[in-house]
Amino acid sequence: MELHIMPSLAGRIGVISATHGLLRPEALEALAGVRHILHAGDIGNPDHLDVLARIAPVTAIRGNIDRGPWAEALPETATLTIGSLRIHMIHDRKELQGDPGKGGWNVVLSGHSHRPGIEDAGKTLWLNPGAAGPRRFRLPITLAFLWEEAGRPRAAIHPLPV
């Protein structure tokens, strides 16, 4: 069994998706103190991006339920570098065009499925934080944390106590 100790909140990136217009207080509490917040789409309410921005800088992409002028201002994908992490964000992983290695991405972040998951595929960490909004079927309510450790991306799924 491999043990990973998460760095302090200040070193972590908060990752959230599928809020669908419900920004839970438990999610805000869990994200307090992170250095950056990534929202992988299905935001549902543009005001929620402002609320998240009071915690830390936010990078958000548009999900399939995000409609209207506010949503059209959001990109469908985003690529950014935070520390040594080169992160590519796409709402639906199935729509990914291109090779993460060729794009220089060591993290691919997606949402859409509401299923939390971390897959370490050698040079690329695939992360889906799950859904932090309304419960869908019997899936858990989660978000995730992302950080760099020994030159590699690491992540943890964080269940929300709801």
Short mmCIF file of N, CA and C in Angstrom, two decimals:
data_model
loop_
_atom_site.label_atom_id
_atom_site.label_comp_id
_atom_site.label_asym_id
_atom_site.label_seq_id
_atom_site.Cartn_x
_atom_site.Cartn_y
_atom_site.Cartn_z
N MET A 1 0.85 -1.18 0.00
CA MET A 1 0.00 0.00 0.00
C MET A 1 0.89 1.24 0.00
N GLU A 2 0.59 2.15 -0.90
CA GLU A 2 1.35 3.39 -1.02
C GLU A 2 0.59 4.49 -0.30
N LEU A 3 1.30 5.22 0.54
CA LEU A 3 0.69 6.30 1.30
C LEU A 3 1.12 7.63 0.72
N HIS A 4 0.17 8.50 0.47
CA HIS A 4 0.46 9.85 -0.01
C HIS A 4 -0.05 10.84 1.02
N ILE A 5 0.84 11.70 1.47
CA ILE A 5 0.46 12.74 2.41
C ILE A 5 0.20 14.00 1.60
N MET A 6 -1.00 14.52 1.69
CA MET A 6 -1.32 15.74 0.96
C MET A 6 -0.61 16.92 1.59
N PRO A 7 -0.15 17.85 0.74
CA PRO A 7 0.49 19.05 1.29
C PRO A 7 -0.56 19.91 2.00
N SER A 8 -0.10 20.96 2.64
CA SER A 8 -1.02 21.87 3.30
C SER A 8 -2.04 22.38 2.28
N LEU A 9 -3.13 22.89 2.76
CA LEU A 9 -4.15 23.44 1.87
C LEU A 9 -3.56 24.44 0.88
N ALA A 10 -2.61 25.23 1.32
CA ALA A 10 -2.04 26.26 0.46
C ALA A 10 -1.34 25.67 -0.75
N GLY A 11 -0.91 24.42 -0.68
CA GLY A 11 -0.24 23.79 -1.81
C GLY A 11 -1.17 23.01 -2.72
N ARG A 12 -2.41 22.87 -2.34
CA ARG A 12 -3.34 22.05 -3.11
C ARG A 12 -4.16 22.88 -4.11
N ILE A 13 -4.59 22.21 -5.13
CA ILE A 13 -5.53 22.76 -6.11
C ILE A 13 -6.86 22.06 -5.84
N GLY A 14 -7.92 22.83 -5.70
CA GLY A 14 -9.24 22.26 -5.53
C GLY A 14 -9.86 21.99 -6.89
N VAL A 15 -10.46 20.83 -7.04
CA VAL A 15 -11.06 20.43 -8.32
C VAL A 15 -12.51 20.05 -8.08
N ILE A 16 -13.41 20.68 -8.84
CA ILE A 16 -14.84 20.49 -8.62
C ILE A 16 -15.53 20.40 -9.98
N SER A 17 -16.65 19.72 -10.01
CA SER A 17 -17.41 19.59 -11.26
C SER A 17 -18.86 19.29 -10.93
N ALA A 18 -19.70 19.42 -11.93
CA ALA A 18 -21.11 19.03 -11.85
C ALA A 18 -21.81 19.58 -10.61
N THR A 19 -21.69 20.89 -10.42
CA THR A 19 -22.42 21.51 -9.32
C THR A 19 -23.88 21.73 -9.69
N HIS A 20 -24.18 21.83 -10.98
CA HIS A 20 -25.56 21.91 -11.47
C HIS A 20 -26.41 22.91 -10.70
N GLY A 21 -25.83 24.07 -10.40
CA GLY A 21 -26.59 25.12 -9.72
C GLY A 21 -26.66 24.97 -8.21
N LEU A 22 -26.01 23.96 -7.66
CA LEU A 22 -26.01 23.74 -6.21
C LEU A 22 -24.56 23.79 -5.71
N LEU A 23 -24.20 24.89 -5.09
CA LEU A 23 -22.87 25.03 -4.52
C LEU A 23 -23.00 24.79 -3.01
N ARG A 24 -22.70 23.58 -2.62
CA ARG A 24 -22.91 23.15 -1.24
C ARG A 24 -21.96 23.85 -0.27
N PRO A 25 -22.42 24.21 0.91
CA PRO A 25 -21.53 24.79 1.93
C PRO A 25 -20.38 23.85 2.27
N GLU A 26 -20.63 22.54 2.22
CA GLU A 26 -19.58 21.56 2.52
C GLU A 26 -18.46 21.63 1.49
N ALA A 27 -18.81 21.94 0.24
CA ALA A 27 -17.79 22.09 -0.80
C ALA A 27 -16.96 23.34 -0.55
N LEU A 28 -17.61 24.43 -0.21
CA LEU A 28 -16.90 25.67 0.07
C LEU A 28 -15.95 25.49 1.26
N GLU A 29 -16.42 24.79 2.27
CA GLU A 29 -15.59 24.54 3.45
C GLU A 29 -14.37 23.69 3.08
N ALA A 30 -14.58 22.67 2.27
CA ALA A 30 -13.47 21.80 1.87
C ALA A 30 -12.44 22.55 1.03
N LEU A 31 -12.89 23.49 0.20
CA LEU A 31 -11.99 24.22 -0.70
C LEU A 31 -11.28 25.40 -0.02
N ALA A 32 -11.73 25.79 1.14
CA ALA A 32 -11.12 26.94 1.83
C ALA A 32 -9.62 26.72 2.01
N GLY A 33 -8.83 27.67 1.52
CA GLY A 33 -7.39 27.61 1.69
C GLY A 33 -6.61 27.04 0.52
N VAL A 34 -7.29 26.53 -0.52
CA VAL A 34 -6.54 26.01 -1.67
C VAL A 34 -5.91 27.17 -2.46
N ARG A 35 -4.93 26.85 -3.29
CA ARG A 35 -4.23 27.89 -4.05
C ARG A 35 -4.94 28.25 -5.35
N HIS A 36 -5.76 27.33 -5.89
CA HIS A 36 -6.46 27.54 -7.16
C HIS A 36 -7.64 26.59 -7.17
N ILE A 37 -8.70 26.95 -7.88
CA ILE A 37 -9.86 26.07 -8.04
C ILE A 37 -10.09 25.85 -9.53
N LEU A 38 -10.26 24.58 -9.90
CA LEU A 38 -10.58 24.21 -11.27
C LEU A 38 -11.99 23.65 -11.28
N HIS A 39 -12.86 24.20 -12.14
CA HIS A 39 -14.24 23.71 -12.26
C HIS A 39 -14.37 23.10 -13.65
N ALA A 40 -14.66 21.80 -13.69
CA ALA A 40 -14.71 21.05 -14.94
C ALA A 40 -16.08 21.05 -15.61
N GLY A 41 -16.88 22.07 -15.37
CA GLY A 41 -18.12 22.24 -16.10
C GLY A 41 -19.37 21.72 -15.42
N ASP A 42 -20.51 22.02 -16.07
CA ASP A 42 -21.84 21.82 -15.50
C ASP A 42 -21.97 22.64 -14.22
N ILE A 43 -21.72 23.91 -14.39
CA ILE A 43 -21.74 24.88 -13.29
C ILE A 43 -23.20 25.18 -12.91
N GLY A 44 -23.99 25.55 -13.92
CA GLY A 44 -25.41 25.78 -13.70
C GLY A 44 -25.81 27.16 -13.22
N ASN A 45 -24.92 27.86 -12.53
CA ASN A 45 -25.23 29.19 -12.02
C ASN A 45 -23.95 30.02 -12.07
N PRO A 46 -23.91 31.07 -12.89
CA PRO A 46 -22.67 31.84 -13.03
C PRO A 46 -22.22 32.52 -11.74
N ASP A 47 -23.15 32.81 -10.84
CA ASP A 47 -22.79 33.43 -9.56
C ASP A 47 -21.88 32.53 -8.74
N HIS A 48 -21.96 31.23 -8.96
CA HIS A 48 -21.13 30.30 -8.20
C HIS A 48 -19.65 30.46 -8.50
N LEU A 49 -19.33 30.90 -9.71
CA LEU A 49 -17.92 31.15 -10.04
C LEU A 49 -17.39 32.32 -9.22
N ASP A 50 -18.23 33.33 -8.99
CA ASP A 50 -17.83 34.46 -8.15
C ASP A 50 -17.63 34.04 -6.70
N VAL A 51 -18.50 33.16 -6.22
CA VAL A 51 -18.36 32.67 -4.84
C VAL A 51 -17.05 31.89 -4.71
N LEU A 52 -16.75 31.02 -5.67
CA LEU A 52 -15.51 30.25 -5.63
C LEU A 52 -14.29 31.17 -5.71
N ALA A 53 -14.40 32.24 -6.50
CA ALA A 53 -13.28 33.17 -6.68
C ALA A 53 -12.94 33.93 -5.40
N ARG A 54 -13.86 33.94 -4.44
CA ARG A 54 -13.55 34.55 -3.14
C ARG A 54 -12.62 33.66 -2.32
N ILE A 55 -12.54 32.39 -2.69
CA ILE A 55 -11.66 31.44 -2.01
C ILE A 55 -10.27 31.44 -2.65
N ALA A 56 -10.24 31.36 -3.99
CA ALA A 56 -8.97 31.27 -4.73
C ALA A 56 -9.25 31.58 -6.19
N PRO A 57 -8.20 31.86 -6.98
CA PRO A 57 -8.42 32.05 -8.41
C PRO A 57 -9.11 30.82 -9.01
N VAL A 58 -9.99 31.06 -9.98
CA VAL A 58 -10.79 29.99 -10.58
C VAL A 58 -10.52 29.90 -12.07
N THR A 59 -10.36 28.68 -12.55
CA THR A 59 -10.36 28.40 -13.98
C THR A 59 -11.54 27.46 -14.20
N ALA A 60 -12.45 27.83 -15.10
CA ALA A 60 -13.65 27.03 -15.33
C ALA A 60 -13.86 26.82 -16.82
N ILE A 61 -14.43 25.68 -17.16
CA ILE A 61 -14.81 25.40 -18.53
C ILE A 61 -16.31 25.15 -18.58
N ARG A 62 -16.84 25.23 -19.78
CA ARG A 62 -18.28 25.06 -20.00
C ARG A 62 -18.63 23.58 -20.05
N GLY A 63 -19.71 23.22 -19.38
CA GLY A 63 -20.25 21.86 -19.45
C GLY A 63 -21.48 21.82 -20.33
N ASN A 64 -22.01 20.64 -20.56
CA ASN A 64 -23.14 20.49 -21.49
C ASN A 64 -24.43 21.13 -20.98
N ILE A 65 -24.55 21.41 -19.67
CA ILE A 65 -25.78 22.06 -19.19
C ILE A 65 -25.63 23.58 -19.12
N ASP A 66 -24.42 24.07 -19.29
CA ASP A 66 -24.16 25.51 -19.17
C ASP A 66 -24.60 26.22 -20.45
N ARG A 67 -25.59 27.10 -20.32
CA ARG A 67 -26.19 27.77 -21.47
C ARG A 67 -26.30 29.27 -21.22
N GLY A 68 -26.38 30.02 -22.31
CA GLY A 68 -26.57 31.46 -22.21
C GLY A 68 -25.28 32.22 -22.40
N PRO A 69 -25.37 33.54 -22.45
CA PRO A 69 -24.18 34.37 -22.70
C PRO A 69 -23.06 34.16 -21.69
N TRP A 70 -23.40 33.97 -20.42
CA TRP A 70 -22.35 33.76 -19.43
C TRP A 70 -21.57 32.49 -19.74
N ALA A 71 -22.27 31.44 -20.16
CA ALA A 71 -21.62 30.16 -20.45
C ALA A 71 -20.82 30.23 -21.75
N GLU A 72 -21.34 30.97 -22.71
CA GLU A 72 -20.62 31.09 -23.99
C GLU A 72 -19.27 31.78 -23.80
N ALA A 73 -19.14 32.56 -22.73
CA ALA A 73 -17.86 33.22 -22.43
C ALA A 73 -16.82 32.25 -21.88
N LEU A 74 -17.28 31.07 -21.44
CA LEU A 74 -16.36 30.06 -20.91
C LEU A 74 -15.84 29.19 -22.05
N PRO A 75 -14.57 28.79 -22.01
CA PRO A 75 -14.05 27.91 -23.05
C PRO A 75 -14.57 26.49 -22.86
N GLU A 76 -14.56 25.72 -23.96
CA GLU A 76 -14.93 24.30 -23.86
C GLU A 76 -13.79 23.48 -23.28
N THR A 77 -12.56 23.94 -23.50
CA THR A 77 -11.39 23.30 -22.92
C THR A 77 -10.45 24.39 -22.44
N ALA A 78 -9.54 24.02 -21.58
CA ALA A 78 -8.51 24.95 -21.11
C ALA A 78 -7.26 24.15 -20.81
N THR A 79 -6.13 24.76 -21.09
CA THR A 79 -4.85 24.18 -20.71
C THR A 79 -4.10 25.22 -19.90
N LEU A 80 -3.62 24.84 -18.73
CA LEU A 80 -2.92 25.79 -17.88
C LEU A 80 -1.80 25.08 -17.13
N THR A 81 -0.87 25.89 -16.66
CA THR A 81 0.23 25.38 -15.86
C THR A 81 0.14 25.99 -14.47
N ILE A 82 0.15 25.14 -13.47
CA ILE A 82 0.18 25.57 -12.07
C ILE A 82 1.37 24.85 -11.44
N GLY A 83 2.37 25.61 -11.07
CA GLY A 83 3.61 25.00 -10.58
C GLY A 83 4.21 24.16 -11.69
N SER A 84 4.46 22.89 -11.42
CA SER A 84 5.00 22.00 -12.45
C SER A 84 3.92 21.17 -13.13
N LEU A 85 2.67 21.43 -12.80
CA LEU A 85 1.57 20.66 -13.38
C LEU A 85 1.07 21.34 -14.66
N ARG A 86 1.05 20.60 -15.74
CA ARG A 86 0.50 21.07 -17.01
C ARG A 86 -0.84 20.36 -17.15
N ILE A 87 -1.91 21.12 -16.96
CA ILE A 87 -3.26 20.56 -16.82
C ILE A 87 -4.11 20.89 -18.04
N HIS A 88 -4.77 19.87 -18.59
CA HIS A 88 -5.73 20.08 -19.67
C HIS A 88 -7.11 19.74 -19.12
N MET A 89 -8.05 20.68 -19.29
CA MET A 89 -9.41 20.50 -18.80
C MET A 89 -10.36 20.31 -19.98
N ILE A 90 -11.20 19.28 -19.88
CA ILE A 90 -12.25 19.03 -20.87
C ILE A 90 -13.43 18.44 -20.10
N HIS A 91 -14.62 18.88 -20.43
CA HIS A 91 -15.77 18.43 -19.65
C HIS A 91 -16.00 16.93 -19.79
N ASP A 92 -16.06 16.43 -21.02
CA ASP A 92 -16.34 15.02 -21.29
C ASP A 92 -15.08 14.37 -21.84
N ARG A 93 -14.50 13.49 -21.08
CA ARG A 93 -13.25 12.83 -21.49
C ARG A 93 -13.36 12.16 -22.85
N LYS A 94 -14.55 11.66 -23.18
CA LYS A 94 -14.75 10.97 -24.46
C LYS A 94 -14.55 11.90 -25.65
N GLU A 95 -14.62 13.21 -25.43
CA GLU A 95 -14.46 14.18 -26.51
C GLU A 95 -13.02 14.67 -26.67
N LEU A 96 -12.10 14.10 -25.90
CA LEU A 96 -10.71 14.53 -25.98
C LEU A 96 -10.13 14.26 -27.36
N GLN A 97 -9.60 15.30 -27.97
CA GLN A 97 -8.93 15.19 -29.26
C GLN A 97 -7.44 15.36 -28.98
N GLY A 98 -6.66 14.43 -29.42
CA GLY A 98 -5.22 14.58 -29.25
C GLY A 98 -4.66 13.70 -28.15
N ASP A 99 -3.36 13.65 -28.14
CA ASP A 99 -2.59 12.82 -27.23
C ASP A 99 -2.05 13.68 -26.08
N PRO A 100 -2.35 13.31 -24.83
CA PRO A 100 -1.86 14.11 -23.70
C PRO A 100 -0.34 14.30 -23.74
N GLY A 101 0.39 13.27 -24.12
CA GLY A 101 1.84 13.37 -24.20
C GLY A 101 2.30 14.40 -25.20
N LYS A 102 1.66 14.41 -26.37
CA LYS A 102 2.02 15.39 -27.40
C LYS A 102 1.63 16.80 -26.98
N GLY A 103 0.57 16.91 -26.18
CA GLY A 103 0.15 18.22 -25.69
C GLY A 103 1.00 18.69 -24.52
N GLY A 104 1.84 17.80 -24.00
CA GLY A 104 2.67 18.16 -22.86
C GLY A 104 1.89 18.20 -21.55
N TRP A 105 0.74 17.55 -21.51
CA TRP A 105 -0.11 17.57 -20.32
C TRP A 105 0.26 16.41 -19.41
N ASN A 106 0.50 16.68 -18.14
CA ASN A 106 0.69 15.57 -17.22
C ASN A 106 -0.56 15.32 -16.37
N VAL A 107 -1.58 16.16 -16.56
CA VAL A 107 -2.89 15.94 -15.92
C VAL A 107 -3.97 16.23 -16.95
N VAL A 108 -4.93 15.31 -17.08
CA VAL A 108 -6.14 15.57 -17.87
C VAL A 108 -7.30 15.51 -16.88
N LEU A 109 -8.01 16.62 -16.80
CA LEU A 109 -9.12 16.77 -15.87
C LEU A 109 -10.43 16.79 -16.65
N SER A 110 -11.37 15.97 -16.23
CA SER A 110 -12.69 15.95 -16.87
C SER A 110 -13.76 15.84 -15.80
N GLY A 111 -14.99 16.01 -16.22
CA GLY A 111 -16.14 15.88 -15.34
C GLY A 111 -17.18 15.03 -16.03
N HIS A 112 -18.37 15.54 -16.18
CA HIS A 112 -19.48 15.02 -16.97
C HIS A 112 -20.11 13.74 -16.43
N SER A 113 -19.33 12.71 -16.15
CA SER A 113 -19.91 11.41 -15.81
C SER A 113 -20.45 11.33 -14.38
N HIS A 114 -20.07 12.27 -13.53
CA HIS A 114 -20.43 12.28 -12.11
C HIS A 114 -19.73 11.17 -11.34
N ARG A 115 -18.87 10.41 -12.00
CA ARG A 115 -18.15 9.30 -11.36
C ARG A 115 -16.74 9.74 -11.01
N PRO A 116 -16.43 9.84 -9.72
CA PRO A 116 -15.07 10.24 -9.35
C PRO A 116 -14.07 9.16 -9.73
N GLY A 117 -12.90 9.60 -10.15
CA GLY A 117 -11.89 8.63 -10.49
C GLY A 117 -10.52 9.25 -10.68
N ILE A 118 -9.51 8.47 -10.35
CA ILE A 118 -8.11 8.84 -10.56
C ILE A 118 -7.46 7.66 -11.26
N GLU A 119 -6.83 7.96 -12.40
CA GLU A 119 -6.15 6.92 -13.15
C GLU A 119 -4.75 7.42 -13.48
N ASP A 120 -3.75 6.75 -12.95
CA ASP A 120 -2.36 7.12 -13.22
C ASP A 120 -1.89 6.26 -14.39
N ALA A 121 -1.74 6.88 -15.54
CA ALA A 121 -1.35 6.17 -16.75
C ALA A 121 0.10 6.47 -17.11
N GLY A 122 0.97 6.39 -16.14
CA GLY A 122 2.38 6.63 -16.40
C GLY A 122 2.71 8.10 -16.43
N LYS A 123 2.72 8.68 -17.63
CA LYS A 123 3.09 10.09 -17.75
C LYS A 123 1.90 11.03 -17.58
N THR A 124 0.69 10.47 -17.56
CA THR A 124 -0.51 11.30 -17.44
C THR A 124 -1.39 10.82 -16.30
N LEU A 125 -1.82 11.76 -15.48
CA LEU A 125 -2.80 11.47 -14.43
C LEU A 125 -4.16 11.93 -14.95
N TRP A 126 -5.11 11.03 -15.01
CA TRP A 126 -6.49 11.34 -15.43
C TRP A 126 -7.31 11.51 -14.16
N LEU A 127 -7.99 12.66 -14.05
CA LEU A 127 -8.74 12.97 -12.83
C LEU A 127 -10.15 13.41 -13.15
N ASN A 128 -11.11 12.77 -12.52
CA ASN A 128 -12.50 13.21 -12.55
C ASN A 128 -12.91 13.38 -11.08
N PRO A 129 -13.23 14.63 -10.68
CA PRO A 129 -13.57 14.86 -9.27
C PRO A 129 -14.94 14.35 -8.87
N GLY A 130 -15.71 13.84 -9.82
CA GLY A 130 -17.07 13.42 -9.53
C GLY A 130 -18.00 14.62 -9.53
N ALA A 131 -19.08 14.53 -8.81
CA ALA A 131 -20.09 15.59 -8.79
C ALA A 131 -20.24 16.15 -7.39
N ALA A 132 -20.24 17.48 -7.30
CA ALA A 132 -20.39 18.14 -6.00
C ALA A 132 -21.78 18.74 -5.83
N GLY A 133 -22.63 18.63 -6.84
CA GLY A 133 -23.97 19.21 -6.80
C GLY A 133 -25.02 18.20 -6.37
N PRO A 134 -26.19 18.25 -7.01
CA PRO A 134 -27.27 17.33 -6.64
C PRO A 134 -26.86 15.87 -6.86
N ARG A 135 -27.31 15.01 -5.98
CA ARG A 135 -27.00 13.58 -6.10
C ARG A 135 -27.63 13.02 -7.36
N ARG A 136 -26.87 12.19 -8.05
CA ARG A 136 -27.36 11.51 -9.24
C ARG A 136 -27.26 10.01 -9.00
N PHE A 137 -28.39 9.34 -9.14
CA PHE A 137 -28.46 7.91 -8.86
C PHE A 137 -27.91 7.65 -7.46
N ARG A 138 -27.00 6.71 -7.30
CA ARG A 138 -26.42 6.42 -5.99
C ARG A 138 -24.95 6.83 -5.93
N LEU A 139 -24.55 7.73 -6.84
CA LEU A 139 -23.16 8.15 -6.88
C LEU A 139 -22.84 9.07 -5.70
N PRO A 140 -21.61 9.03 -5.24
CA PRO A 140 -21.24 9.88 -4.09
C PRO A 140 -21.16 11.35 -4.48
N ILE A 141 -21.20 12.21 -3.50
CA ILE A 141 -21.02 13.66 -3.68
C ILE A 141 -19.55 13.92 -3.32
N THR A 142 -18.77 14.37 -4.32
CA THR A 142 -17.33 14.49 -4.13
C THR A 142 -16.75 15.71 -4.84
N LEU A 143 -15.54 16.04 -4.44
CA LEU A 143 -14.66 16.92 -5.18
C LEU A 143 -13.28 16.29 -5.06
N ALA A 144 -12.25 16.97 -5.56
CA ALA A 144 -10.92 16.38 -5.50
C ALA A 144 -9.88 17.44 -5.18
N PHE A 145 -8.72 16.96 -4.79
CA PHE A 145 -7.55 17.82 -4.60
C PHE A 145 -6.45 17.29 -5.49
N LEU A 146 -5.67 18.22 -6.03
CA LEU A 146 -4.58 17.91 -6.93
C LEU A 146 -3.34 18.64 -6.42
N TRP A 147 -2.19 17.99 -6.49
CA TRP A 147 -0.95 18.62 -6.06
C TRP A 147 0.22 17.94 -6.76
N GLU A 148 1.40 18.53 -6.61
CA GLU A 148 2.63 17.97 -7.16
C GLU A 148 3.43 17.39 -6.01
N GLU A 149 3.96 16.20 -6.23
CA GLU A 149 4.77 15.52 -5.21
C GLU A 149 5.92 14.81 -5.91
N ALA A 150 7.13 15.18 -5.56
CA ALA A 150 8.34 14.57 -6.14
C ALA A 150 8.31 14.63 -7.68
N GLY A 151 7.86 15.77 -8.19
CA GLY A 151 7.84 15.97 -9.64
C GLY A 151 6.70 15.29 -10.38
N ARG A 152 5.75 14.70 -9.66
CA ARG A 152 4.62 13.99 -10.28
C ARG A 152 3.30 14.55 -9.78
N PRO A 153 2.29 14.52 -10.63
CA PRO A 153 0.96 14.93 -10.16
C PRO A 153 0.36 13.86 -9.26
N ARG A 154 -0.29 14.30 -8.22
CA ARG A 154 -1.00 13.40 -7.30
C ARG A 154 -2.38 13.99 -7.07
N ALA A 155 -3.33 13.12 -6.75
CA ALA A 155 -4.70 13.58 -6.53
C ALA A 155 -5.37 12.71 -5.48
N ALA A 156 -6.41 13.25 -4.87
CA ALA A 156 -7.23 12.52 -3.91
C ALA A 156 -8.68 12.94 -4.09
N ILE A 157 -9.56 11.97 -4.07
CA ILE A 157 -11.00 12.25 -4.09
C ILE A 157 -11.42 12.56 -2.66
N HIS A 158 -12.22 13.62 -2.51
CA HIS A 158 -12.67 14.04 -1.19
C HIS A 158 -14.20 13.93 -1.12
N PRO A 159 -14.74 12.92 -0.43
CA PRO A 159 -16.19 12.83 -0.27
C PRO A 159 -16.70 13.99 0.59
N LEU A 160 -17.84 14.53 0.20
CA LEU A 160 -18.44 15.61 0.98
C LEU A 160 -19.46 15.03 1.95
N PRO A 161 -19.41 15.45 3.20
CA PRO A 161 -20.34 14.93 4.21
C PRO A 161 -21.70 15.61 4.07
N VAL A 162 -22.56 15.04 3.26
CA VAL A 162 -23.88 15.65 3.03
C VAL A 162 -24.98 14.69 3.44
#
